[in-house]
Tab-separated table of C-alpha atoms in Angstrom:
chain	number	residue	atom	x	y	z
A	1	UNK	CA	-32.115	3.240	-33.204
A	2	UNK	CA	-31.048	1.112	-30.262
A	3	UNK	CA	-27.446	2.350	-30.343
A	4	UNK	CA	-25.922	3.711	-27.125
A	5	UNK	CA	-25.339	7.437	-27.388
A	6	UNK	CA	-21.706	8.399	-26.875
A	7	UNK	CA	-21.163	10.822	-23.996
A	8	UNK	CA	-18.075	13.044	-24.067
A	9	UNK	CA	-16.883	14.789	-20.904
A	10	UNK	CA	-13.898	17.029	-20.327
A	11	UNK	CA	-11.843	17.192	-17.138
A	12	UNK	CA	-8.660	18.969	-16.081
A	13	UNK	CA	-7.305	16.013	-14.062
A	14	UNK	CA	-8.625	12.458	-13.954
A	15	UNK	CA	-7.519	9.905	-11.360
A	16	UNK	CA	-8.170	6.289	-12.287
A	17	UNK	CA	-8.907	4.306	-9.117
A	18	UNK	CA	-10.607	5.216	-5.856
A	19	UNK	CA	-8.350	3.408	-3.396
A	20	UNK	CA	-5.909	4.948	-0.924
A	21	UNK	CA	-3.586	6.372	-3.582
A	22	UNK	CA	-6.447	7.742	-5.677
A	23	UNK	CA	-8.341	9.465	-2.875
A	24	UNK	CA	-5.182	10.797	-1.235
A	25	UNK	CA	-4.074	12.253	-4.572
A	26	UNK	CA	-7.486	13.884	-5.060
A	27	UNK	CA	-7.281	15.453	-1.590
A	28	UNK	CA	-3.742	16.675	-2.205
A	29	UNK	CA	-4.728	18.227	-5.532
A	30	UNK	CA	-7.693	19.933	-3.907
A	31	UNK	CA	-5.440	21.418	-1.231
A	32	UNK	CA	-3.260	23.083	-3.897
A	33	UNK	CA	-6.201	24.361	-5.912
A	34	UNK	CA	-6.867	21.682	-8.547
A	35	UNK	CA	-10.195	19.961	-9.163
A	36	UNK	CA	-9.972	16.309	-10.136
A	37	UNK	CA	-12.379	13.558	-11.044
A	38	UNK	CA	-11.833	10.076	-9.572
A	39	UNK	CA	-12.985	7.105	-11.642
A	40	UNK	CA	-13.886	4.110	-9.461
A	41	UNK	CA	-14.901	0.886	-11.177
A	42	UNK	CA	-16.951	-0.336	-8.209
A	43	UNK	CA	-20.341	1.032	-7.204
A	44	UNK	CA	-19.030	2.032	-3.749
A	45	UNK	CA	-15.659	2.699	-2.148
A	46	UNK	CA	-13.577	-0.453	-2.085
A	47	UNK	CA	-12.922	-1.931	1.344
A	48	UNK	CA	-10.702	-4.845	0.294
A	49	UNK	CA	-8.076	-5.342	2.969
A	50	UNK	CA	-9.081	-5.401	6.598
A	51	UNK	CA	-6.502	-2.986	7.974
A	52	UNK	CA	-3.049	-1.614	7.388
A	53	UNK	CA	-0.236	-0.335	9.558
A	54	UNK	CA	0.792	3.259	8.976
A	55	UNK	CA	4.376	4.229	9.805
A	56	UNK	CA	5.661	7.750	10.575
A	57	UNK	CA	6.179	8.595	6.879
A	58	UNK	CA	2.464	7.944	6.302
A	59	UNK	CA	1.498	10.166	9.241
A	60	UNK	CA	3.723	12.956	7.922
A	61	UNK	CA	1.879	12.688	4.590
A	62	UNK	CA	-1.540	12.574	6.258
A	63	UNK	CA	-0.572	15.617	8.289
A	64	UNK	CA	0.249	17.446	5.048
A	65	UNK	CA	-3.165	16.384	3.713
A	66	UNK	CA	-4.863	17.661	6.872
A	67	UNK	CA	-6.550	14.396	7.878
A	68	UNK	CA	-4.166	12.787	10.386
A	69	UNK	CA	-6.149	14.030	13.399
A	70	UNK	CA	-9.188	12.001	12.328
A	71	UNK	CA	-7.266	8.771	12.891
A	72	UNK	CA	-4.722	9.486	15.611
A	73	UNK	CA	-7.555	10.231	18.007
A	74	UNK	CA	-8.992	6.730	17.464
A	75	UNK	CA	-6.023	4.405	16.977
A	76	UNK	CA	-3.232	3.871	19.506
A	77	UNK	CA	0.431	3.867	18.580
A	78	UNK	CA	2.909	1.102	19.328
A	79	UNK	CA	6.660	0.781	18.998
A	80	UNK	CA	7.575	-2.814	19.806
A	81	UNK	CA	7.413	-6.195	18.095
A	82	UNK	CA	7.816	-9.523	19.880
A	83	UNK	CA	9.210	-12.084	17.433
A	84	UNK	CA	8.897	-15.793	18.261
A	85	UNK	CA	10.780	-18.564	16.471
A	86	UNK	CA	8.280	-21.429	16.263
A	87	UNK	CA	11.015	-24.081	15.961
A	88	UNK	CA	13.168	-23.031	18.915
A	89	UNK	CA	10.696	-21.066	21.012
A	90	UNK	CA	13.201	-18.218	21.297
A	91	UNK	CA	11.593	-14.769	21.611
A	92	UNK	CA	13.245	-11.455	20.830
A	93	UNK	CA	11.966	-7.910	21.155
A	94	UNK	CA	12.422	-5.482	18.267
A	95	UNK	CA	12.103	-1.735	18.757
A	96	UNK	CA	10.341	-0.509	15.619
A	97	UNK	CA	10.887	3.154	16.394
A	98	UNK	CA	14.581	3.254	17.413
A	99	UNK	CA	13.847	5.785	20.145
A	100	UNK	CA	12.363	8.493	17.904
A	101	UNK	CA	8.704	8.214	18.882
A	102	UNK	CA	8.778	10.728	21.725
A	103	UNK	CA	10.685	13.321	19.698
A	104	UNK	CA	8.350	13.467	16.705
A	105	UNK	CA	4.954	12.751	18.213
A	106	UNK	CA	4.180	10.135	15.563
A	107	UNK	CA	4.415	6.371	15.650
A	108	UNK	CA	3.171	3.141	14.185
A	109	UNK	CA	-0.594	2.689	14.197
A	110	UNK	CA	-2.749	0.001	12.614
A	111	UNK	CA	-5.986	1.430	11.230
A	112	UNK	CA	-9.063	0.116	9.472
A	113	UNK	CA	-8.659	0.534	5.732
A	114	UNK	CA	-12.275	1.682	5.530
A	115	UNK	CA	-11.626	4.386	8.123
A	116	UNK	CA	-8.680	5.730	6.137
A	117	UNK	CA	-10.667	5.777	2.902
A	118	UNK	CA	-13.577	7.503	4.604
A	119	UNK	CA	-11.309	10.100	6.210
A	120	UNK	CA	-9.963	10.980	2.765
A	121	UNK	CA	-13.317	10.852	0.947
A	122	UNK	CA	-14.873	13.266	3.454
A	123	UNK	CA	-12.443	15.950	2.294
A	124	UNK	CA	-13.653	15.825	-1.318
A	125	UNK	CA	-16.624	17.556	-2.966
A	126	UNK	CA	-19.582	15.158	-3.411
A	127	UNK	CA	-19.200	14.944	-7.193
A	128	UNK	CA	-15.489	14.072	-7.165
A	129	UNK	CA	-15.855	10.280	-7.317
A	130	UNK	CA	-17.560	8.811	-10.382
A	131	UNK	CA	-18.577	5.289	-9.384
A	132	UNK	CA	-19.212	2.325	-11.722
A	133	UNK	CA	-16.666	3.778	-14.139
A	134	UNK	CA	-14.576	0.960	-15.553
A	135	UNK	CA	-11.726	2.011	-17.844
A	136	UNK	CA	-11.622	0.131	-21.159
A	137	UNK	CA	-8.959	1.900	-23.216
A	138	UNK	CA	-6.688	4.949	-23.335
A	139	UNK	CA	-5.920	7.102	-26.362
A	140	UNK	CA	-3.992	10.344	-26.760
A	141	UNK	CA	-4.806	13.339	-28.917
A	142	UNK	CA	-2.438	16.145	-29.827
A	143	UNK	CA	-4.030	19.506	-30.447
A	144	UNK	CA	-2.289	22.517	-31.935
A	145	UNK	CA	-1.319	25.238	-29.430
A	146	UNK	CA	-2.841	23.322	-26.503
A	147	UNK	CA	-1.763	20.626	-24.054
A	148	UNK	CA	-1.905	16.992	-25.089
A	149	UNK	CA	-5.296	15.429	-24.354
A	150	UNK	CA	-5.808	11.867	-23.158
A	151	UNK	CA	-9.141	10.227	-23.945
A	152	UNK	CA	-10.359	7.611	-21.462
A	153	UNK	CA	-12.955	5.225	-22.861
A	154	UNK	CA	-15.268	3.757	-20.222
A	155	UNK	CA	-17.394	0.616	-20.260
A	156	UNK	CA	-20.639	2.631	-20.264
A	157	UNK	CA	-19.683	4.326	-23.532
A	158	UNK	CA	-18.504	7.581	-21.974
A	159	UNK	CA	-15.324	9.210	-23.244
A	160	UNK	CA	-13.560	11.497	-20.787
A	161	UNK	CA	-10.947	13.853	-22.206
A	162	UNK	CA	-8.363	14.906	-19.639
A	163	UNK	CA	-5.336	17.175	-19.579
A	164	UNK	CA	-3.747	15.020	-16.867
A	165	UNK	CA	-4.327	11.311	-16.128
A	166	UNK	CA	-3.038	9.684	-12.945
A	167	UNK	CA	-3.299	5.909	-12.704
A	168	UNK	CA	-4.023	4.809	-9.140
A	169	UNK	CA	-5.687	1.600	-10.269
A	170	UNK	CA	-3.682	-0.879	-8.251
A	171	UNK	CA	-1.426	-3.839	-8.918
A	172	UNK	CA	-3.158	-4.785	-12.174
A	173	UNK	CA	-3.151	-1.208	-13.439
A	174	UNK	CA	-4.492	-0.540	-16.930
A	175	UNK	CA	-2.688	2.807	-16.915
A	176	UNK	CA	0.649	1.185	-16.000
A	177	UNK	CA	0.130	-1.336	-18.794
A	178	UNK	CA	-0.545	1.504	-21.259
A	179	UNK	CA	2.668	3.207	-20.142
A	180	UNK	CA	4.581	-0.011	-20.779
A	181	UNK	CA	5.573	-0.806	-17.200
A	182	UNK	CA	6.359	-4.463	-16.606
A	183	UNK	CA	3.682	-6.711	-15.174
A	184	UNK	CA	4.024	-7.461	-11.438
A	185	UNK	CA	5.354	-10.942	-10.752
A	186	UNK	CA	4.307	-13.526	-8.193
A	187	UNK	CA	6.607	-13.617	-5.177
A	188	UNK	CA	5.796	-17.289	-4.582
A	189	UNK	CA	4.076	-16.390	-1.324
A	190	UNK	CA	0.471	-15.734	-0.385
A	191	UNK	CA	-1.225	-13.931	2.472
A	192	UNK	CA	-4.370	-14.383	4.532
A	193	UNK	CA	-5.530	-11.236	6.311
A	194	UNK	CA	-8.439	-10.482	8.608
A	195	UNK	CA	-9.856	-8.654	11.604
A	196	UNK	CA	-10.783	-10.310	14.862
A	197	UNK	CA	-13.324	-8.831	17.256
A	198	UNK	CA	-13.483	-9.245	21.038
A	199	UNK	CA	-16.581	-7.396	22.329
A	200	UNK	CA	-15.374	-7.618	25.921
A	201	UNK	CA	-11.782	-6.686	25.075
A	202	UNK	CA	-8.869	-8.841	23.902
A	203	UNK	CA	-6.410	-8.033	26.708
A	204	UNK	CA	-3.258	-7.962	24.558
A	205	UNK	CA	-0.581	-5.301	24.907
A	206	UNK	CA	-0.237	-2.622	22.244
A	207	UNK	CA	2.543	-4.405	20.371
A	208	UNK	CA	3.051	-6.586	17.316
A	209	UNK	CA	3.297	-10.329	17.808
A	210	UNK	CA	5.230	-12.069	15.012
A	211	UNK	CA	5.685	-15.845	14.567
A	212	UNK	CA	8.349	-17.270	12.265
A	213	UNK	CA	8.541	-20.798	10.888
A	214	UNK	CA	9.944	-22.471	7.809
A	215	UNK	CA	8.635	-20.356	4.963
A	216	UNK	CA	6.061	-18.804	7.316
A	217	UNK	CA	5.567	-15.373	8.838
A	218	UNK	CA	2.392	-14.674	10.788
A	219	UNK	CA	1.231	-12.338	13.495
A	220	UNK	CA	-1.287	-9.909	14.896
A	221	UNK	CA	-1.479	-6.347	16.203
A	222	UNK	CA	-4.234	-4.521	18.122
A	223	UNK	CA	-6.133	-1.706	16.432
A	224	UNK	CA	-7.657	-0.795	19.779
A	225	UNK	CA	-8.901	-2.620	22.875
A	226	UNK	CA	-11.543	-4.713	21.064
A	227	UNK	CA	-10.146	-5.429	17.591
A	228	UNK	CA	-6.965	-6.935	16.203
A	229	UNK	CA	-5.562	-7.202	12.704
A	230	UNK	CA	-3.936	-10.534	11.923
A	231	UNK	CA	-2.120	-12.116	8.990
A	232	UNK	CA	-0.612	-15.383	7.817
A	233	UNK	CA	2.013	-15.425	5.037
A	234	UNK	CA	3.569	-18.582	3.637
A	235	UNK	CA	5.223	-19.881	0.488
A	236	UNK	CA	3.408	-23.221	0.264
A	237	UNK	CA	-0.250	-22.388	0.883
A	238	UNK	CA	-2.775	-25.050	-0.072
A	239	UNK	CA	-5.311	-22.284	-0.624
A	240	UNK	CA	-6.104	-21.573	-4.228
A	241	UNK	CA	-8.049	-19.185	-6.387
A	242	UNK	CA	-11.054	-21.515	-6.447
A	243	UNK	CA	-11.642	-21.153	-2.692
A	244	UNK	CA	-10.060	-17.767	-2.026
A	245	UNK	CA	-13.463	-16.068	-1.903
A	246	UNK	CA	-14.873	-18.503	0.670
A	247	UNK	CA	-13.974	-17.105	4.110
A	248	UNK	CA	-15.126	-20.217	5.991
A	249	UNK	CA	-12.684	-22.380	4.058
A	250	UNK	CA	-9.898	-19.821	4.402
A	251	UNK	CA	-10.280	-19.722	8.187
A	252	UNK	CA	-10.525	-23.491	8.486
A	253	UNK	CA	-7.394	-23.960	6.385
A	254	UNK	CA	-5.428	-21.578	8.587
A	255	UNK	CA	-6.600	-22.803	11.993
A	256	UNK	CA	-6.799	-26.538	11.250
A	257	UNK	CA	-3.905	-26.982	8.853
A	258	UNK	CA	-1.422	-24.200	8.165
A	259	UNK	CA	-1.257	-22.819	11.722
A	260	UNK	CA	-2.604	-25.757	13.727
A	261	UNK	CA	0.600	-25.990	15.825
A	262	UNK	CA	0.880	-22.261	16.486
A	263	UNK	CA	0.736	-20.807	20.019
A	264	UNK	CA	-2.736	-20.625	21.549
A	265	UNK	CA	-2.771	-16.815	21.492
A	266	UNK	CA	-2.497	-16.729	17.711
A	267	UNK	CA	-5.117	-19.430	17.198
A	268	UNK	CA	-7.511	-17.689	19.576
A	269	UNK	CA	-7.154	-14.449	17.608
A	270	UNK	CA	-7.683	-16.195	14.275
A	271	UNK	CA	-10.757	-18.077	15.512
A	272	UNK	CA	-12.369	-14.768	16.507
A	273	UNK	CA	-12.117	-13.535	12.915
A	274	UNK	CA	-14.911	-11.498	11.407
A	275	UNK	CA	-15.465	-13.629	8.305
A	276	UNK	CA	-16.543	-10.626	6.240
A	277	UNK	CA	-12.998	-9.216	6.537
A	278	UNK	CA	-11.063	-12.357	5.583
A	279	UNK	CA	-9.118	-12.380	2.341
A	280	UNK	CA	-6.505	-14.511	0.616
A	281	UNK	CA	-4.268	-13.326	-2.192
A	282	UNK	CA	-0.914	-14.114	-3.779
A	283	UNK	CA	1.742	-11.491	-3.070
A	284	UNK	CA	2.756	-9.669	-6.240
A	285	UNK	CA	5.501	-7.091	-6.767
A	286	UNK	CA	7.255	-5.187	-9.539
A	287	UNK	CA	10.956	-5.993	-9.522
A	288	UNK	CA	12.958	-3.010	-8.230
A	289	UNK	CA	14.955	-2.407	-11.416
A	290	UNK	CA	11.700	-2.060	-13.360
A	291	UNK	CA	10.494	0.486	-10.810
A	292	UNK	CA	13.794	2.339	-11.209
A	293	UNK	CA	14.040	2.276	-14.994
A	294	UNK	CA	10.488	1.654	-16.186
A	295	UNK	CA	8.476	4.366	-17.917
A	296	UNK	CA	6.256	5.764	-15.174
A	297	UNK	CA	5.290	8.889	-17.109
A	298	UNK	CA	4.435	9.563	-20.727
A	299	UNK	CA	3.364	13.084	-21.569
A	300	UNK	CA	0.394	13.953	-19.383
A	301	UNK	CA	-0.062	10.419	-17.976
A	302	UNK	CA	1.566	8.931	-14.872
A	303	UNK	CA	0.932	6.410	-12.084
A	304	UNK	CA	0.997	6.394	-8.281
A	305	UNK	CA	0.672	3.877	-5.471
A	306	UNK	CA	0.508	0.191	-6.359
A	307	UNK	CA	0.121	1.075	-10.020
A	308	UNK	CA	3.644	2.523	-9.855
A	309	UNK	CA	5.446	0.368	-7.284
A	310	UNK	CA	3.581	-2.755	-6.095
A	311	UNK	CA	5.711	-4.292	-3.357
A	312	UNK	CA	5.837	-7.052	-0.785
A	313	UNK	CA	4.190	-6.215	2.570
A	314	UNK	CA	7.223	-7.066	4.710
A	315	UNK	CA	8.092	-3.455	5.591
A	316	UNK	CA	4.452	-2.359	5.658
A	317	UNK	CA	5.146	0.405	3.144
A	318	UNK	CA	2.624	-0.135	0.329
A	319	UNK	CA	-0.048	2.225	1.636
A	320	UNK	CA	2.497	4.508	3.313
A	321	UNK	CA	4.437	5.179	0.117
A	322	UNK	CA	1.146	5.750	-1.746
A	323	UNK	CA	0.348	8.597	0.634
A	324	UNK	CA	3.805	10.059	0.019
A	325	UNK	CA	3.163	9.861	-3.741
A	326	UNK	CA	-0.013	11.908	-3.381
A	327	UNK	CA	1.684	14.785	-1.584
A	328	UNK	CA	4.702	14.910	-3.906
A	329	UNK	CA	2.601	14.658	-7.073
A	330	UNK	CA	0.292	17.519	-6.114
A	331	UNK	CA	3.221	19.669	-5.030
A	332	UNK	CA	5.084	19.081	-8.296
A	333	UNK	CA	2.046	19.964	-10.406
A	334	UNK	CA	1.441	23.098	-8.359
A	335	UNK	CA	5.048	24.220	-8.652
A	336	UNK	CA	5.095	23.539	-12.403
A	337	UNK	CA	1.971	25.613	-12.911
A	338	UNK	CA	3.390	28.543	-10.924
A	339	UNK	CA	6.546	28.766	-13.050
A	340	UNK	CA	4.840	28.044	-16.370
A	341	UNK	CA	3.984	31.723	-17.009
A	342	UNK	CA	1.192	30.838	-19.425
A	343	UNK	CA	3.042	27.955	-21.079
A	344	UNK	CA	1.068	24.972	-22.301
A	345	UNK	CA	3.308	22.098	-21.182
A	346	UNK	CA	3.427	22.611	-17.427
A	347	UNK	CA	1.378	19.471	-16.793
A	348	UNK	CA	4.002	17.264	-18.421
A	349	UNK	CA	6.800	19.093	-16.632
A	350	UNK	CA	5.070	18.632	-13.274
A	351	UNK	CA	4.536	14.904	-13.814
A	352	UNK	CA	8.113	14.449	-14.975
A	353	UNK	CA	9.382	16.196	-11.847
A	354	UNK	CA	7.153	13.971	-9.676
A	355	UNK	CA	8.517	10.741	-11.179
A	356	UNK	CA	12.101	11.966	-10.873
A	357	UNK	CA	11.571	12.805	-7.205
A	358	UNK	CA	9.843	9.529	-6.341
A	359	UNK	CA	11.592	6.934	-8.483
A	360	UNK	CA	14.654	6.153	-6.384
A	361	UNK	CA	12.944	6.314	-3.021
A	362	UNK	CA	10.241	3.827	-3.975
A	363	UNK	CA	12.848	1.621	-5.679
A	364	UNK	CA	14.743	1.429	-2.389
A	365	UNK	CA	11.565	0.649	-0.446
A	366	UNK	CA	10.519	-2.045	-2.941
A	367	UNK	CA	13.983	-3.627	-2.785
A	368	UNK	CA	14.038	-3.450	1.020
A	369	UNK	CA	10.568	-5.005	1.213
A	370	UNK	CA	11.636	-7.878	-1.021
A	371	UNK	CA	14.819	-8.455	1.009
A	372	UNK	CA	12.907	-8.285	4.283
A	373	UNK	CA	10.425	-10.913	3.081
A	374	UNK	CA	13.151	-13.145	1.686
A	375	UNK	CA	15.069	-12.973	4.964
A	376	UNK	CA	12.102	-13.530	7.260
A	377	UNK	CA	10.884	-16.662	5.523
A	378	UNK	CA	14.210	-18.214	6.495
A	379	UNK	CA	14.953	-20.334	3.456
A	380	UNK	CA	11.515	-21.916	3.233
A	381	UNK	CA	11.037	-25.588	4.069
A	382	UNK	CA	14.445	-26.714	2.844
A	383	UNK	CA	16.871	-28.801	4.895
A	384	UNK	CA	19.988	-28.041	2.857
A	385	UNK	CA	22.975	-25.932	3.861
A	386	UNK	CA	21.632	-22.751	2.256
A	387	UNK	CA	18.246	-22.993	3.978
A	388	UNK	CA	19.861	-23.587	7.360
A	389	UNK	CA	22.237	-20.670	6.769
A	390	UNK	CA	19.343	-18.364	5.902
A	391	UNK	CA	17.494	-19.344	9.073
A	392	UNK	CA	20.627	-18.649	11.098
A	393	UNK	CA	20.939	-15.242	9.402
A	394	UNK	CA	17.300	-14.441	10.119
A	395	UNK	CA	17.434	-15.453	13.779
A	396	UNK	CA	20.894	-14.106	14.696
A	397	UNK	CA	21.584	-11.197	12.354
A	398	UNK	CA	18.523	-9.874	10.538
A	399	UNK	CA	16.330	-8.621	13.392
A	400	UNK	CA	19.226	-7.289	15.444
A	401	UNK	CA	21.223	-5.471	12.786
A	402	UNK	CA	19.574	-5.404	9.335
A	403	UNK	CA	15.892	-4.789	10.081
A	404	UNK	CA	16.579	-1.588	12.101
A	405	UNK	CA	18.498	-0.183	9.115
A	406	UNK	CA	15.714	-1.073	6.695
A	407	UNK	CA	13.078	0.558	8.871
A	408	UNK	CA	14.969	3.854	8.955
A	409	UNK	CA	13.170	4.604	5.668
A	410	UNK	CA	9.873	4.968	7.551
A	411	UNK	CA	11.087	8.252	9.055
A	412	UNK	CA	11.124	9.996	5.700
A	413	UNK	CA	9.076	13.214	5.629
A	414	UNK	CA	7.730	13.964	2.142
A	415	UNK	CA	7.214	17.615	3.090
A	416	UNK	CA	4.327	20.018	2.877
A	417	UNK	CA	2.133	20.490	-0.160
A	418	UNK	CA	3.289	24.039	-0.778
A	419	UNK	CA	6.907	23.676	0.262
A	420	UNK	CA	9.524	24.899	-2.206
A	421	UNK	CA	12.153	22.264	-2.797
């Protein structure tokens, strides 16, 4: 008496995590004929993160998923950044699209994270997402003449047995840890992010404003005529974990200390912040060689999104590459099933093919994101020869010659869900 009764459920495919990667993967699987169950530890869809910028590769993936039209009709595209050096006052314009916007019909757009999640969730059957489902442990079972089964033990006592498990559970992924992938490391930088609301309109052009200082990169971009997404990244933030959940203190620290000498436009945007959207977090990433050579698949278990390749935000590719993952993963599973001819190991073959197809692309993006962040912080606060040389490289070379090459990766098209490759 008094003991909790163990519940055992069986599923074909289980996705751990109901963020962008998890929901996009569920939609992709549905489009190719698979039913999946999404395990979300929270009681509702997570809305952490005010907004994100989606590049052309993300829009190609969303087009393949059939949801791009829900967002392109609401959010305006932009193709230019105005970069200001806070020490010298020098401004330079950077074309983010290198002239390709008109040809493809896609562009850069900043969107509410909640809107993206909702657009994806609307495509799923009502019973797809199992909320309040915290994963505790993972165990595998091998059964004779049948595919390997993975048992997911949940905090409520439920055991879910799945033929395929896809970890989309973020930077601190339990599935990635089970696979043996290295823990993400701290980049030494932290980021404040938020939305600012101007009921009567903000009046800014549809372009990115970026401000560079010693160890600092900050900026803002309009979502539409009344809202802007803004950020502040530095490598010496006085904010800490003890106050990171207090939005009043976060905003005060930015406007009265960290960015107190910034241009008035930036300060005005920050002071209009919707406090409910403010967040502070250290920037974590998995080093590129661990993305390239780490074990991202074991039997019928794999990872996608931040669970696979957490990266710095300096190319804006975290969410974009997660959407690519979803399309490629579903396509690989579908193709593996079609050629299996009744075989029992097609799930493992499909996951293996997915990791092989994705590994080197996301390694390149993770490496480029790290290099972009390292270059843009301009040697930090140092006054030595190396720091001065890095600032010279950032101001004279990086934005003119290197950044355009790095951003060429955003034009990658992951293909259609049913395309034969």
